[in-house]
PDB file of C-alpha atoms in Angstrom:
ATOM      1  CA  UNK A  67      37.058 -19.972 -34.156  1.00 49.00           C
ATOM      2  CA  UNK A  68      38.829 -17.847 -31.528  1.00 52.00           C
ATOM      3  CA  UNK A  69      37.016 -16.973 -28.312  1.00 51.00           C
ATOM      4  CA  UNK A  70      34.859 -13.892 -28.736  1.00 47.00           C
ATOM      5  CA  UNK A  71      34.661 -14.154 -32.522  1.00 49.00           C
ATOM      6  CA  UNK A  72      31.208 -13.756 -34.057  1.00 53.00           C
ATOM      7  CA  UNK A  73      29.707 -12.665 -30.728  1.00 50.00           C
ATOM      8  CA  UNK A  74      30.404 -15.999 -29.026  1.00 49.00           C
ATOM      9  CA  UNK A  75      31.833 -15.845 -25.522  1.00 52.00           C
ATOM     10  CA  UNK A  76      32.776 -18.591 -23.164  1.00 54.00           C
ATOM     11  CA  UNK A  77      31.245 -18.326 -19.702  1.00 52.00           C
ATOM     12  CA  UNK A  78      33.365 -19.270 -16.766  1.00 54.00           C
ATOM     13  CA  UNK A  79      31.786 -20.210 -13.419  1.00 53.00           C
ATOM     14  CA  UNK A  80      32.428 -16.649 -12.225  1.00 53.00           C
ATOM     15  CA  UNK A  81      30.482 -15.186 -15.147  1.00 49.00           C
ATOM     16  CA  UNK A  82      27.578 -17.582 -14.583  1.00 47.00           C
ATOM     17  CA  UNK A  83      27.429 -16.567 -10.927  1.00 45.00           C
ATOM     18  CA  UNK A  84      27.391 -12.884 -11.901  1.00 46.00           C
ATOM     19  CA  UNK A  85      24.548 -13.452 -14.367  1.00 43.00           C
ATOM     20  CA  UNK A  86      22.553 -15.369 -11.743  1.00 47.00           C
ATOM     21  CA  UNK A  87      23.040 -12.656  -9.112  1.00 49.00           C
ATOM     22  CA  UNK A  88      22.108  -9.974 -11.621  1.00 68.00           C
ATOM     23  CA  UNK A  89      18.950 -11.881 -12.536  1.00 81.00           C
ATOM     24  CA  UNK A  90      18.092 -12.383  -8.871  1.00 80.00           C
ATOM     25  CA  UNK A  91      18.584  -8.691  -8.182  1.00 81.00           C
ATOM     26  CA  UNK A  92      16.473  -7.773 -11.203  1.00 85.00           C
ATOM     27  CA  UNK A  93      13.661 -10.089 -10.107  1.00 87.00           C
ATOM     28  CA  UNK A  94      13.874  -8.720  -6.555  1.00 87.00           C
ATOM     29  CA  UNK A  95      13.740  -5.138  -7.782  1.00 89.00           C
ATOM     30  CA  UNK A  96      10.777  -6.012  -9.983  1.00 93.00           C
ATOM     31  CA  UNK A  97       9.061  -7.445  -6.899  1.00 93.00           C
ATOM     32  CA  UNK A  98       9.671  -4.237  -4.948  1.00 93.00           C
ATOM     33  CA  UNK A  99       8.540  -2.072  -7.869  1.00 95.00           C
ATOM     34  CA  UNK A 100       5.410  -4.169  -8.510  1.00 96.00           C
ATOM     35  CA  UNK A 101       4.332  -4.393  -4.867  1.00 97.00           C
ATOM     36  CA  UNK A 102       5.079  -0.704  -4.304  1.00 97.00           C
ATOM     37  CA  UNK A 103       3.235   0.169  -7.506  1.00 97.00           C
ATOM     38  CA  UNK A 104       0.219  -1.804  -6.333  1.00 98.00           C
ATOM     39  CA  UNK A 105       0.223  -0.066  -2.943  1.00 98.00           C
ATOM     40  CA  UNK A 106       0.584   3.405  -4.443  1.00 98.00           C
ATOM     41  CA  UNK A 107      -1.789   2.828  -7.350  1.00 97.00           C
ATOM     42  CA  UNK A 108      -4.589   1.123  -5.451  1.00 97.00           C
ATOM     43  CA  UNK A 109      -4.416   3.740  -2.689  1.00 96.00           C
ATOM     44  CA  UNK A 110      -4.623   6.581  -5.209  1.00 95.00           C
ATOM     45  CA  UNK A 111      -7.473   4.841  -7.015  1.00 95.00           C
ATOM     46  CA  UNK A 112      -9.418   4.093  -3.848  1.00 94.00           C
ATOM     47  CA  UNK A 113      -9.112   7.435  -2.090  1.00 89.00           C
ATOM     48  CA  UNK A 114      -8.979   9.915  -4.965  1.00 88.00           C
ATOM     49  CA  UNK A 115     -10.762   8.416  -7.968  1.00 91.00           C
ATOM     50  CA  UNK A 116     -13.190   5.738  -6.880  1.00 91.00           C
ATOM     51  CA  UNK A 117     -14.489   7.427  -3.733  1.00 87.00           C
ATOM     52  CA  UNK A 118     -15.062  10.796  -5.375  1.00 85.00           C
ATOM     53  CA  UNK A 119     -16.737   9.217  -8.379  1.00 90.00           C
ATOM     54  CA  UNK A 120     -18.952   6.860  -6.383  1.00 89.00           C
ATOM     55  CA  UNK A 121     -20.135   9.456  -3.871  1.00 85.00           C
ATOM     56  CA  UNK A 122     -21.088  11.758  -6.748  1.00 87.00           C
ATOM     57  CA  UNK A 123     -22.799   8.959  -8.716  1.00 89.00           C
ATOM     58  CA  UNK A 124     -24.516   7.092  -5.849  1.00 89.00           C
ATOM     59  CA  UNK A 125     -25.046   9.752  -3.235  1.00 85.00           C
ATOM     60  CA  UNK A 126     -23.752   9.508   0.324  1.00 77.00           C
ATOM     61  CA  UNK A 127     -26.524   7.273   1.676  1.00 80.00           C
ATOM     62  CA  UNK A 128     -25.872   4.488  -0.851  1.00 87.00           C
ATOM     63  CA  UNK A 129     -22.132   5.083  -1.095  1.00 85.00           C
ATOM     64  CA  UNK A 130     -21.155   4.587   2.561  1.00 83.00           C
ATOM     65  CA  UNK A 131     -22.335   0.946   2.953  1.00 86.00           C
ATOM     66  CA  UNK A 132     -20.527  -0.029  -0.260  1.00 90.00           C
ATOM     67  CA  UNK A 133     -17.415   1.878   0.795  1.00 88.00           C
ATOM     68  CA  UNK A 134     -17.412   0.120   4.166  1.00 89.00           C
ATOM     69  CA  UNK A 135     -17.133  -3.253   2.432  1.00 93.00           C
ATOM     70  CA  UNK A 136     -14.553  -2.038  -0.073  1.00 95.00           C
ATOM     71  CA  UNK A 137     -12.312  -0.587   2.633  1.00 95.00           C
ATOM     72  CA  UNK A 138     -11.929  -4.054   4.184  1.00 95.00           C
ATOM     73  CA  UNK A 139     -10.869  -5.475   0.820  1.00 96.00           C
ATOM     74  CA  UNK A 140      -8.482  -2.590   0.182  1.00 97.00           C
ATOM     75  CA  UNK A 141      -6.638  -2.952   3.478  1.00 97.00           C
ATOM     76  CA  UNK A 142      -6.448  -6.745   3.206  1.00 97.00           C
ATOM     77  CA  UNK A 143      -4.828  -6.428  -0.231  1.00 98.00           C
ATOM     78  CA  UNK A 144      -2.543  -3.588   0.910  1.00 98.00           C
ATOM     79  CA  UNK A 145      -1.368  -5.685   3.842  1.00 98.00           C
ATOM     80  CA  UNK A 146      -0.490  -8.586   1.543  1.00 98.00           C
ATOM     81  CA  UNK A 147       1.348  -6.250  -0.854  1.00 98.00           C
ATOM     82  CA  UNK A 148       3.329  -4.643   1.988  1.00 98.00           C
ATOM     83  CA  UNK A 149       4.270  -8.039   3.428  1.00 97.00           C
ATOM     84  CA  UNK A 150       5.422  -9.194  -0.018  1.00 96.00           C
ATOM     85  CA  UNK A 151       7.402  -5.966  -0.352  1.00 96.00           C
ATOM     86  CA  UNK A 152       9.111  -6.556   3.004  1.00 95.00           C
ATOM     87  CA  UNK A 153       9.934 -10.200   2.224  1.00 93.00           C
ATOM     88  CA  UNK A 154      11.349  -9.268  -1.189  1.00 92.00           C
ATOM     89  CA  UNK A 155      13.338  -6.437   0.385  1.00 91.00           C
ATOM     90  CA  UNK A 156      14.838  -8.835   2.930  1.00 89.00           C
ATOM     91  CA  UNK A 157      15.748 -11.275   0.152  1.00 85.00           C
ATOM     92  CA  UNK A 158      17.167  -8.450  -1.945  1.00 83.00           C
ATOM     93  CA  UNK A 159      19.365  -7.178   0.868  1.00 81.00           C
ATOM     94  CA  UNK A 160      20.543 -10.669   1.849  1.00 68.00           C
ATOM     95  CA  UNK A 161      21.806  -9.343   5.170  1.00 64.00           C
ATOM     96  CA  UNK A 162      20.664  -9.176   8.755  1.00 58.00           C
ATOM     97  CA  UNK A 163      21.582  -5.497   9.064  1.00 59.00           C
ATOM     98  CA  UNK A 164      18.618  -3.140   9.407  1.00 65.00           C
ATOM     99  CA  UNK A 165      18.940  -0.535   6.713  1.00 83.00           C
ATOM    100  CA  UNK A 166      16.768   2.404   5.619  1.00 83.00           C
ATOM    101  CA  UNK A 167      15.361   0.312   2.763  1.00 86.00           C
ATOM    102  CA  UNK A 168      14.205  -2.403   5.172  1.00 90.00           C
ATOM    103  CA  UNK A 169      13.079   0.060   7.846  1.00 92.00           C
ATOM    104  CA  UNK A 170      10.852   1.923   5.387  1.00 94.00           C
ATOM    105  CA  UNK A 171       9.304  -1.321   4.159  1.00 95.00           C
ATOM    106  CA  UNK A 172       8.643  -2.489   7.723  1.00 95.00           C
ATOM    107  CA  UNK A 173       7.175   0.938   8.548  1.00 97.00           C
ATOM    108  CA  UNK A 174       4.705   0.627   5.656  1.00 98.00           C
ATOM    109  CA  UNK A 175       3.792  -2.928   6.665  1.00 98.00           C
ATOM    110  CA  UNK A 176       3.230  -2.014  10.308  1.00 98.00           C
ATOM    111  CA  UNK A 177       1.133   1.031   9.364  1.00 98.00           C
ATOM    112  CA  UNK A 178      -1.159  -0.962   7.082  1.00 98.00           C
ATOM    113  CA  UNK A 179      -1.397  -3.886   9.525  1.00 98.00           C
ATOM    114  CA  UNK A 180      -2.329  -1.561  12.380  1.00 98.00           C
ATOM    115  CA  UNK A 181      -4.830   0.176  10.143  1.00 97.00           C
ATOM    116  CA  UNK A 182      -6.396  -3.084   8.982  1.00 97.00           C
ATOM    117  CA  UNK A 183      -6.554  -4.834  12.330  1.00 97.00           C
ATOM    118  CA  UNK A 184      -7.206  -2.004  14.826  1.00 97.00           C
ATOM    119  CA  UNK A 185      -8.097   1.373  13.353  1.00 96.00           C
ATOM    120  CA  UNK A 186     -10.281   0.461  10.358  1.00 95.00           C
ATOM    121  CA  UNK A 187     -12.548  -1.873  12.401  1.00 95.00           C
ATOM    122  CA  UNK A 188     -13.109   0.911  14.951  1.00 94.00           C
ATOM    123  CA  UNK A 189     -13.746   3.404  12.137  1.00 91.00           C
ATOM    124  CA  UNK A 190     -16.246   1.015  10.549  1.00 90.00           C
ATOM    125  CA  UNK A 191     -18.025   0.547  13.894  1.00 91.00           C
ATOM    126  CA  UNK A 192     -18.263   4.325  14.266  1.00 87.00           C
ATOM    127  CA  UNK A 193     -19.491   4.560  10.677  1.00 83.00           C
ATOM    128  CA  UNK A 194     -22.197   1.968  11.313  1.00 82.00           C
ATOM    129  CA  UNK A 195     -23.340   3.862  14.439  1.00 83.00           C
ATOM    130  CA  UNK A 196     -23.327   7.083  12.457  1.00 77.00           C
ATOM    131  CA  UNK A 197     -25.450   5.513   9.702  1.00 75.00           C
ATOM    132  CA  UNK A 198     -28.002   4.273  12.257  1.00 74.00           C
ATOM    133  CA  UNK A 199     -28.225   7.770  13.770  1.00 74.00           C
ATOM    134  CA  UNK A 200     -28.521   9.259  10.267  1.00 63.00           C
ATOM    135  CA  UNK A 201     -25.707  11.658  11.187  1.00 56.00           C
ATOM    136  CA  UNK A 202     -25.617  14.139   8.301  1.00 53.00           C
ATOM    137  CA  UNK A 203     -22.140  15.481   7.865  1.00 56.00           C
ATOM    138  CA  UNK A 204     -20.955  17.160   4.686  1.00 56.00           C
ATOM    139  CA  UNK A 205     -22.112  14.935   1.823  1.00 58.00           C
ATOM    140  CA  UNK A 206     -19.519  16.128  -0.702  1.00 59.00           C
ATOM    141  CA  UNK A 207     -16.536  14.024  -1.725  1.00 57.00           C
ATOM    142  CA  UNK A 208     -14.181  16.483  -0.018  1.00 61.00           C
ATOM    143  CA  UNK A 209     -16.316  16.449   3.140  1.00 60.00           C
ATOM    144  CA  UNK A 210     -16.275  12.655   3.192  1.00 63.00           C
ATOM    145  CA  UNK A 211     -12.517  12.559   2.630  1.00 59.00           C
ATOM    146  CA  UNK A 212     -12.002  14.922   5.560  1.00 58.00           C
ATOM    147  CA  UNK A 213     -14.583  13.670   8.066  1.00 60.00           C
ATOM    148  CA  UNK A 214     -15.841  10.266   6.974  1.00 66.00           C
ATOM    149  CA  UNK A 215     -19.510   9.323   7.218  1.00 62.00           C
ATOM    150  CA  UNK A 216     -20.523  11.682  10.003  1.00 67.00           C
ATOM    151  CA  UNK A 217     -19.547  13.616  13.095  1.00 72.00           C
ATOM    152  CA  UNK A 218     -18.967  10.436  15.106  1.00 74.00           C
ATOM    153  CA  UNK A 219     -16.479   9.114  12.530  1.00 81.00           C
ATOM    154  CA  UNK A 220     -14.216  12.167  12.166  1.00 85.00           C
ATOM    155  CA  UNK A 221     -11.477  11.076  14.548  1.00 89.00           C
ATOM    156  CA  UNK A 222     -11.334   7.493  13.289  1.00 90.00           C
ATOM    157  CA  UNK A 223     -11.478   8.530   9.652  1.00 88.00           C
ATOM    158  CA  UNK A 224      -8.640  10.985  10.117  1.00 90.00           C
ATOM    159  CA  UNK A 225      -6.616   8.360  12.008  1.00 94.00           C
ATOM    160  CA  UNK A 226      -7.053   5.935   9.095  1.00 94.00           C
ATOM    161  CA  UNK A 227      -5.808   8.652   6.737  1.00 92.00           C
ATOM    162  CA  UNK A 228      -2.772   9.390   8.938  1.00 95.00           C
ATOM    163  CA  UNK A 229      -1.756   5.729   8.898  1.00 97.00           C
ATOM    164  CA  UNK A 230      -2.333   5.579   5.134  1.00 97.00           C
ATOM    165  CA  UNK A 231       0.072   8.513   4.768  1.00 97.00           C
ATOM    166  CA  UNK A 232       2.626   6.697   6.964  1.00 98.00           C
ATOM    167  CA  UNK A 233       2.205   3.592   4.775  1.00 98.00           C
ATOM    168  CA  UNK A 234       2.722   5.684   1.632  1.00 97.00           C
ATOM    169  CA  UNK A 235       5.830   7.382   3.059  1.00 97.00           C
ATOM    170  CA  UNK A 236       7.289   3.968   3.943  1.00 97.00           C
ATOM    171  CA  UNK A 237       6.431   2.551   0.524  1.00 97.00           C
ATOM    172  CA  UNK A 238       7.909   5.484  -1.393  1.00 97.00           C
ATOM    173  CA  UNK A 239      10.997   5.427   0.841  1.00 95.00           C
ATOM    174  CA  UNK A 240      11.445   1.704   0.243  1.00 94.00           C
ATOM    175  CA  UNK A 241      10.975   2.074  -3.497  1.00 93.00           C
ATOM    176  CA  UNK A 242      13.404   4.990  -3.709  1.00 92.00           C
ATOM    177  CA  UNK A 243      16.025   3.248  -1.578  1.00 88.00           C
ATOM    178  CA  UNK A 244      15.725  -0.037  -3.484  1.00 85.00           C
ATOM    179  CA  UNK A 245      16.083   1.590  -6.884  1.00 84.00           C
ATOM    180  CA  UNK A 246      18.945   3.931  -5.922  1.00 84.00           C
ATOM    181  CA  UNK A 247      20.767   1.210  -3.986  1.00 75.00           C
ATOM    182  CA  UNK A 248      20.927  -1.052  -7.039  1.00 68.00           C
ATOM    183  CA  UNK A 249      21.808   1.429  -9.778  1.00 67.00           C
TER     184      UNK A 249
END
């Protein structure tokens, strides 16, 4: 049977290498897409769906203590996802050159790490003080999204949100660059 007949092809070492690289690239891109999807999806869920629903269902007084515990879990998981994204991006690039794809991934990772380790703890401390003082800020979901738990938490809450936006910009930039780079 001649080579290529009936859909049968003979792979040379060059072809096998190409298939392996293509599979590696595909797995790497899947890693970037999955980790980016987790970051984007969990952030959207946490800030837009879950918070608004819980504050409406539970009321502000019961919602804030629960939210304070959930925010720690969110940022721990976001940090892991951003680190995975950066590691996969480095493996995908297979180079020591800093590129926009790597820079955007590192930007997202640094933003979430700074948020988790510096800003969020200070915001939670301010939130705890505000709860003890029974500081009554706007109790709507929009008011909470804008100002946090009370007047004392406004600055920290807004700083958390700024760093979340930086993380999202870095994640979207990384995802866009990774997908367009490997088309």
